[in-house]
Amino acid sequence: QSASPQTDRKTTPSNSPPQSSGGTSAGSQQSHPPQQTELANTSQPQSASSHPTQSGDRAEQPPAAPTNSSPASAPEATPPNPQLFPVKQKSRPAYNDLREETGMVLPHSAPEPDPNQRLMEDSGKASIPGVTPASKPFETAQGRERREAREREAEARNRVQLPATREEPEQEKETEPEEIAAQKNRQPDKTPPGHKEPPKPRRQQDSGRAERFANLLHDAPNNQASSPAGGKRLRASQRGGAFSDIADLIKNRGRVAILALLAVPLVLSVSAVIFITGKSLIKVSMSPSQRAGEEAFNEGNYDRAVNYFNEAIKADDKRADLYHDRARANLHLQKYAAAVADYTSALNLDKNFASARLDRAAAYYYLGDYSKAIADYDELIKADANNVDAYFGRGLSYSKLKDYTPALADLNKVIELNPHHTGAFEDIANAYLAQGKLSEAIDAYSQSLKNNPRDANAFYMRANSYKRLGKTNEALNDFTSAIGIAPGRYEFYNDRGYALYESGKYKDAIADLAQALKLNPTYEIAKHNLHAACSKLIASIGNSAKSPEQLGDLAFAYYHDDKFGEAMAAANKALLLNAQFRPALNIRAAIELKDRRFDYALTDADNALKVKTDDKDAMLTRARAYLNLGRYDKAIKDYDSCVSENDNTSLFALRERALAHLLANEGALASKDAQQFLELNGWNNSMSGPTVLLWWLAKRQLQDLDGANAALSQGETRLKATQWPYGVLKFLKREMTLTELNNLARNEREHTDVRTWLGFDHLLGGLRDEARTDFEWVKKNGFRGNDDYLLAVEQLKDEARN
C-alpha cells in the first residue's frame, strides 16, 4: 500500500508489523478518499455536478491488496464530478398554459378582436393612432336592422336642415326597404366561419354636402362659401377644426401612452418570471418523452431516463439539450464514452453550449483522458477568464498528469476567484504532499478545514501528514476527528489502528482494525494488521495471565484472531474468577452467536446488560439473537436503543434494524432505514450492496415498482462493478443472465445470495413453486450467517402459513 509512513513492510509473515493506508483510499495513490460517508454531507449522489467543486462529493475507492513495499508517495487529486441539474424541476407549461397563467399573448397567437377599437366613420371618431382597426363584430339581422334604422334617422335629421335640391332621399326610401327585407331573410347563424360577404355599393354622395355640412355646424349663411367674409369665416372654422383634430390626436396618443405604461410592468413581470424560473418562450414546450426522462432522472432512475431521452431524440434529433440530458444520465451510469459522444453531439449543434463542454471535460477526466479534458477547460477559460469550475477541473487534470506547477497555478487561481472554495485548498495540499512538501501540505489542509470544519477527508490527510513527520499525537487527534465525522470509513480505522499499534496500544489497535474489517471484510491491509496486533497482544500477555482483566484481553485477542476455542477458554477462566466480568461475557456471547446457540447468547448478553445497561456490544448481540429466533419486535427495540449516537455501532444497528423491519413486513420503515444507512455510511463498503437489495425488496413489499427500480438504478450507478453483490443488481435489472451471475459467485456466501435473490425474483414474477425450491435450497445448503438466509427462511414460513 502506497504512501505508508514506513517502507519495505512485508505482508505475509504473521509477525510483520501492520500497514497504514497512508492517506490513500484505493491503494493507488489517489489524492484522498471521498467524503461520501460523511454524516452531514453524504446524501448527494456521486458525480453530482458537472464540475469538480465539492471535495465531499468524491467517490470512495476500494482498497487494493498491500504490496511488499510502500514508498512514501503522496496521493493524486480526486476526479471532478459531472453536473447535476435540474435538482427537481416542475414540468414546463405549454403555450396555452403559460398564456392562462400570465395573461400574455404569445407571438403565434392572434389577439381577440376588440369592438372598442372599430373605426367609427359615421360618428367622426378616429381610431387609436398606431393600432390597426379590427373588423366589426358579428351582427344578427335584427341588430343590423336597428343600427341601419338609427343611421337613417341621423341622415334624415341632416337632410332637414340642408337644401333639398336633389331626389336622393326618395331613392333611399325606394331601395332601403328591399335591403331590410333581404337582411331579415338571411340566416347569419348558418354562415360558415370566416366567410366574408361582398362589399355593398356605396350611395352616391353630393359633392357639395361636406361644405354645406361644415357651414351648418358653424352657423354659416346658406351659400356664402364664395364670399370674402364667408370664406374668411370658413377658413377660421377650418383652423378651429384643425386645432380640434390636433387635440383629438393628442388625446388619443395620451391613451396610447397610458396603455404603454400599463403594458411595461406586465412585460417586465413576465420577463422576470421567465428569467427566474429559467424558462424561455422558445423552450417552454417539452415533449412527453423529455418530461418523463427528466422525472426519471430526478428520481435517480437513470436507465429509464436514457430510454425516454432516446425517444425524444428520435422525434427531434436537432435539439442540443436532449443530447445533453441523455449524456447526464449516462454520466451517472458511469457510461463515460457514451456521455462524451452525446456531449459532442450537443456541442456540434451548439458550439457555445458551455455546460455541455464543462460536463464533457469531466467525462474525459473519468475516462482518464486528461489531455482532452484540459483542452475543453482551455476553451471554457478562453470564453470566460473567471470560470472557477474550469480552473478547478484543469488543476485536477494537471495533477493527474503529475504536472504540479500548472496544477498549483490553476488551483491558486480558484482561491483567488473564490477564497471560500471548499475543494481547492485540499487539492493544493494534495499537490504539495505528492511532492513531499509535508509542512506546506499541513498548512493547506488547515486552511481547508477553516473553510469546512466538517471535512473528514482533510482531517484524515492531515493526520497522515503529521504521521509522516513523526507527530503521532497530532495524527491520532486528527484520525479521531475524521472518524467522528465519518464513522463508516474503514481506512480511517485502519490508519488510526496502525498509529495505535506503533504506540504500543495493541488492544485499542485491535478494536480499530476489527471495525475496519467489519466495514470491509475484504480489506487485506486491515486483515494483515489485525493479525499482527493480536499476535503482539497475545505475546505480551503470554502464559502469565492470572487476573480477569488479563484473561479478558487474551480472550479478546484470540477472538479477533479467529481462534475461537482459545478465546472461549480464556473467557471461561475469567468468568470463574469474576462471574460478572462484562468483557468476558461479551466475548462468550459473540462466540455463541457465531455457533448459533442463540439462547446461550441471549443469557450472556442479558447478564452483561445487567452490569452495564447501555452496553451496545451486548445489546447488538442480543438483538441479533432475537432476529434469528424470529422475535422481531424485541430485536427492533434493542436496535432502537443503539441507533442514538453518531458512531459506528449506531450505523450497524441502523442497517440491522432495516433487516428486522423487512422481516416484520414493515416495508416503509425498512426502506427508510436502508436509505439512511446508505446516506450515512456510503456506497463503497461490504454492507452497501446488500443494503441496496434490502431497499429494493422493501419497495417491492410496498408495491412501489418505480421506487424499487430507482433503488436498483442508484445501486448500479454508485456501487463499483467489482463490489459484491453488484452482479445481483444487474441480474434483477435483466442486464445479466443467471449463468453469468453464477460465474461471478466465488464462495458459499455469494452462492447463498444468488439463490436467495433468484427466489425473490421468481416470487415477484408469480412463479411460487420455483421460488419455494430456491428458498428450500438456501435453508438446506446456504451459509447461515448471511442476512439472505434469514430472508429465505422467513419467506418459507410465510409460504407455510399461507
PDB file of C-alpha atoms in Angstrom, residues 254-368:
ATOM      1  CA  GLY A 254     -52.237  60.057 -24.439  1.00  0.00           C
ATOM      2  CA  ARG A 255     -54.375  56.985 -24.285  1.00  0.00           C
ATOM      3  CA  VAL A 256     -51.680  55.024 -26.116  1.00  0.00           C
ATOM      4  CA  ALA A 257     -49.067  56.321 -23.691  1.00  0.00           C
ATOM      5  CA  ILE A 258     -51.188  55.233 -20.738  1.00  0.00           C
ATOM      6  CA  LEU A 259     -51.680  51.808 -22.279  1.00  0.00           C
ATOM      7  CA  ALA A 260     -47.949  51.554 -22.948  1.00  0.00           C
ATOM      8  CA  LEU A 261     -47.176  52.482 -19.343  1.00  0.00           C
ATOM      9  CA  LEU A 262     -49.567  49.808 -18.156  1.00  0.00           C
ATOM     10  CA  ALA A 263     -48.096  47.255 -20.536  1.00  0.00           C
ATOM     11  CA  VAL A 264     -44.473  47.839 -19.449  1.00  0.00           C
ATOM     12  CA  PRO A 265     -44.904  46.431 -15.898  1.00  0.00           C
ATOM     13  CA  LEU A 266     -46.720  43.437 -17.320  1.00  0.00           C
ATOM     14  CA  VAL A 267     -43.926  42.716 -19.787  1.00  0.00           C
ATOM     15  CA  LEU A 268     -41.279  43.196 -17.093  1.00  0.00           C
ATOM     16  CA  SER A 269     -43.130  40.911 -14.695  1.00  0.00           C
ATOM     17  CA  VAL A 270     -43.474  38.176 -17.287  1.00  0.00           C
ATOM     18  CA  SER A 271     -39.804  38.564 -18.234  1.00  0.00           C
ATOM     19  CA  ALA A 272     -38.806  38.289 -14.577  1.00  0.00           C
ATOM     20  CA  VAL A 273     -40.844  35.126 -14.166  1.00  0.00           C
ATOM     21  CA  ILE A 274     -39.241  33.658 -17.273  1.00  0.00           C
ATOM     22  CA  PHE A 275     -35.749  34.639 -16.090  1.00  0.00           C
ATOM     23  CA  ILE A 276     -36.181  33.357 -12.535  1.00  0.00           C
ATOM     24  CA  THR A 277     -37.677  30.041 -13.497  1.00  0.00           C
ATOM     25  CA  GLY A 278     -35.087  29.515 -16.202  1.00  0.00           C
ATOM     26  CA  LYS A 279     -37.681  29.225 -18.939  1.00  0.00           C
ATOM     27  CA  SER A 280     -37.731  30.793 -22.328  1.00  0.00           C
ATOM     28  CA  LEU A 281     -40.506  31.301 -24.795  1.00  0.00           C
ATOM     29  CA  ILE A 282     -38.665  29.125 -27.250  1.00  0.00           C
ATOM     30  CA  LYS A 283     -38.163  26.178 -24.905  1.00  0.00           C
ATOM     31  CA  VAL A 284     -41.314  26.340 -22.818  1.00  0.00           C
ATOM     32  CA  SER A 285     -42.765  23.355 -24.592  1.00  0.00           C
ATOM     33  CA  MET A 286     -41.366  19.974 -23.594  1.00  0.00           C
ATOM     34  CA  SER A 287     -42.234  16.713 -25.268  1.00  0.00           C
ATOM     35  CA  PRO A 288     -43.835  13.973 -23.127  1.00  0.00           C
ATOM     36  CA  SER A 289     -40.732  11.809 -23.568  1.00  0.00           C
ATOM     37  CA  GLN A 290     -38.383  14.560 -22.414  1.00  0.00           C
ATOM     38  CA  ARG A 291     -40.585  15.384 -19.437  1.00  0.00           C
ATOM     39  CA  ALA A 292     -40.743  11.706 -18.447  1.00  0.00           C
ATOM     40  CA  GLY A 293     -36.973  11.462 -18.858  1.00  0.00           C
ATOM     41  CA  GLU A 294     -36.397  14.410 -16.536  1.00  0.00           C
ATOM     42  CA  GLU A 295     -38.738  12.927 -13.946  1.00  0.00           C
ATOM     43  CA  ALA A 296     -36.939   9.575 -14.092  1.00  0.00           C
ATOM     44  CA  PHE A 297     -33.584  11.359 -13.827  1.00  0.00           C
ATOM     45  CA  ASN A 298     -34.692  13.294 -10.754  1.00  0.00           C
ATOM     46  CA  GLU A 299     -35.882  10.046  -9.172  1.00  0.00           C
ATOM     47  CA  GLY A 300     -32.448   8.506  -9.735  1.00  0.00           C
ATOM     48  CA  ASN A 301     -33.741   6.012 -12.315  1.00  0.00           C
ATOM     49  CA  TYR A 302     -31.075   6.770 -14.915  1.00  0.00           C
ATOM     50  CA  ASP A 303     -31.641   3.747 -17.166  1.00  0.00           C
ATOM     51  CA  ARG A 304     -35.251   4.688 -17.573  1.00  0.00           C
ATOM     52  CA  ALA A 305     -34.255   8.305 -18.169  1.00  0.00           C
ATOM     53  CA  VAL A 306     -31.942   7.228 -21.009  1.00  0.00           C
ATOM     54  CA  ASN A 307     -34.782   5.293 -22.643  1.00  0.00           C
ATOM     55  CA  TYR A 308     -37.081   8.309 -22.542  1.00  0.00           C
ATOM     56  CA  PHE A 309     -34.392  10.625 -23.908  1.00  0.00           C
ATOM     57  CA  ASN A 310     -33.796   8.107 -26.725  1.00  0.00           C
ATOM     58  CA  GLU A 311     -37.445   8.508 -27.734  1.00  0.00           C
ATOM     59  CA  ALA A 312     -37.218  12.294 -27.525  1.00  0.00           C
ATOM     60  CA  ILE A 313     -34.114  12.336 -29.738  1.00  0.00           C
ATOM     61  CA  LYS A 314     -35.782  10.062 -32.288  1.00  0.00           C
ATOM     62  CA  ALA A 315     -38.603  12.595 -32.540  1.00  0.00           C
ATOM     63  CA  ASP A 316     -36.264  15.591 -32.807  1.00  0.00           C
ATOM     64  CA  ASP A 317     -32.545  14.978 -33.335  1.00  0.00           C
ATOM     65  CA  LYS A 318     -31.656  18.651 -33.794  1.00  0.00           C
ATOM     66  CA  ARG A 319     -32.003  19.755 -30.180  1.00  0.00           C
ATOM     67  CA  ALA A 320     -28.749  20.073 -28.273  1.00  0.00           C
ATOM     68  CA  ASP A 321     -30.472  19.998 -24.875  1.00  0.00           C
ATOM     69  CA  LEU A 322     -31.803  16.477 -25.500  1.00  0.00           C
ATOM     70  CA  TYR A 323     -28.308  15.115 -26.117  1.00  0.00           C
ATOM     71  CA  HIS A 324     -27.133  16.966 -23.026  1.00  0.00           C
ATOM     72  CA  ASP A 325     -29.908  15.409 -20.929  1.00  0.00           C
ATOM     73  CA  ARG A 326     -29.093  11.902 -22.133  1.00  0.00           C
ATOM     74  CA  ALA A 327     -25.392  12.494 -21.513  1.00  0.00           C
ATOM     75  CA  ARG A 328     -26.078  13.446 -17.901  1.00  0.00           C
ATOM     76  CA  ALA A 329     -27.942  10.174 -17.347  1.00  0.00           C
ATOM     77  CA  ASN A 330     -25.125   8.176 -18.979  1.00  0.00           C
ATOM     78  CA  LEU A 331     -22.620  10.001 -16.810  1.00  0.00           C
ATOM     79  CA  HIS A 332     -24.473   8.854 -13.706  1.00  0.00           C
ATOM     80  CA  LEU A 333     -24.481   5.316 -15.094  1.00  0.00           C
ATOM     81  CA  GLN A 334     -20.678   5.631 -15.419  1.00  0.00           C
ATOM     82  CA  LYS A 335     -21.002   5.158 -19.181  1.00  0.00           C
ATOM     83  CA  TYR A 336     -18.436   7.841 -19.840  1.00  0.00           C
ATOM     84  CA  ALA A 337     -17.776   7.080 -23.510  1.00  0.00           C
ATOM     85  CA  ALA A 338     -21.491   7.332 -24.297  1.00  0.00           C
ATOM     86  CA  ALA A 339     -21.662  10.564 -22.317  1.00  0.00           C
ATOM     87  CA  VAL A 340     -18.746  12.032 -24.281  1.00  0.00           C
ATOM     88  CA  ALA A 341     -20.463  11.117 -27.563  1.00  0.00           C
ATOM     89  CA  ASP A 342     -23.701  12.839 -26.509  1.00  0.00           C
ATOM     90  CA  TYR A 343     -21.942  15.946 -25.201  1.00  0.00           C
ATOM     91  CA  THR A 344     -20.065  16.123 -28.502  1.00  0.00           C
ATOM     92  CA  SER A 345     -23.361  15.921 -30.421  1.00  0.00           C
ATOM     93  CA  ALA A 346     -24.753  18.747 -28.295  1.00  0.00           C
ATOM     94  CA  LEU A 347     -21.682  20.878 -28.984  1.00  0.00           C
ATOM     95  CA  ASN A 348     -21.902  20.171 -32.717  1.00  0.00           C
ATOM     96  CA  LEU A 349     -25.423  21.600 -32.644  1.00  0.00           C
ATOM     97  CA  ASP A 350     -24.497  24.482 -30.340  1.00  0.00           C
ATOM     98  CA  LYS A 351     -20.788  25.253 -30.080  1.00  0.00           C
ATOM     99  CA  ASN A 352     -21.466  27.796 -27.315  1.00  0.00           C
ATOM    100  CA  PHE A 353     -23.156  25.239 -25.041  1.00  0.00           C
ATOM    101  CA  ALA A 354     -20.821  25.877 -22.079  1.00  0.00           C
ATOM    102  CA  SER A 355     -22.496  23.409 -19.745  1.00  0.00           C
ATOM    103  CA  ALA A 356     -22.060  20.585 -22.251  1.00  0.00           C
ATOM    104  CA  ARG A 357     -18.369  21.425 -22.647  1.00  0.00           C
ATOM    105  CA  LEU A 358     -17.854  21.533 -18.881  1.00  0.00           C
ATOM    106  CA  ASP A 359     -19.551  18.167 -18.480  1.00  0.00           C
ATOM    107  CA  ARG A 360     -17.634  16.654 -21.381  1.00  0.00           C
ATOM    108  CA  ALA A 361     -14.377  17.689 -19.724  1.00  0.00           C
ATOM    109  CA  ALA A 362     -15.448  15.835 -16.577  1.00  0.00           C
ATOM    110  CA  ALA A 363     -16.365  12.769 -18.648  1.00  0.00           C
ATOM    111  CA  TYR A 364     -12.939  12.847 -20.312  1.00  0.00           C
ATOM    112  CA  TYR A 365     -11.431  13.072 -16.827  1.00  0.00           C
ATOM    113  CA  TYR A 366     -13.255   9.938 -15.706  1.00  0.00           C
ATOM    114  CA  LEU A 367     -12.098   8.152 -18.857  1.00  0.00           C
ATOM    115  CA  GLY A 368      -8.528   9.052 -17.914  1.00  0.00           C
TER     116      GLY A 368
END
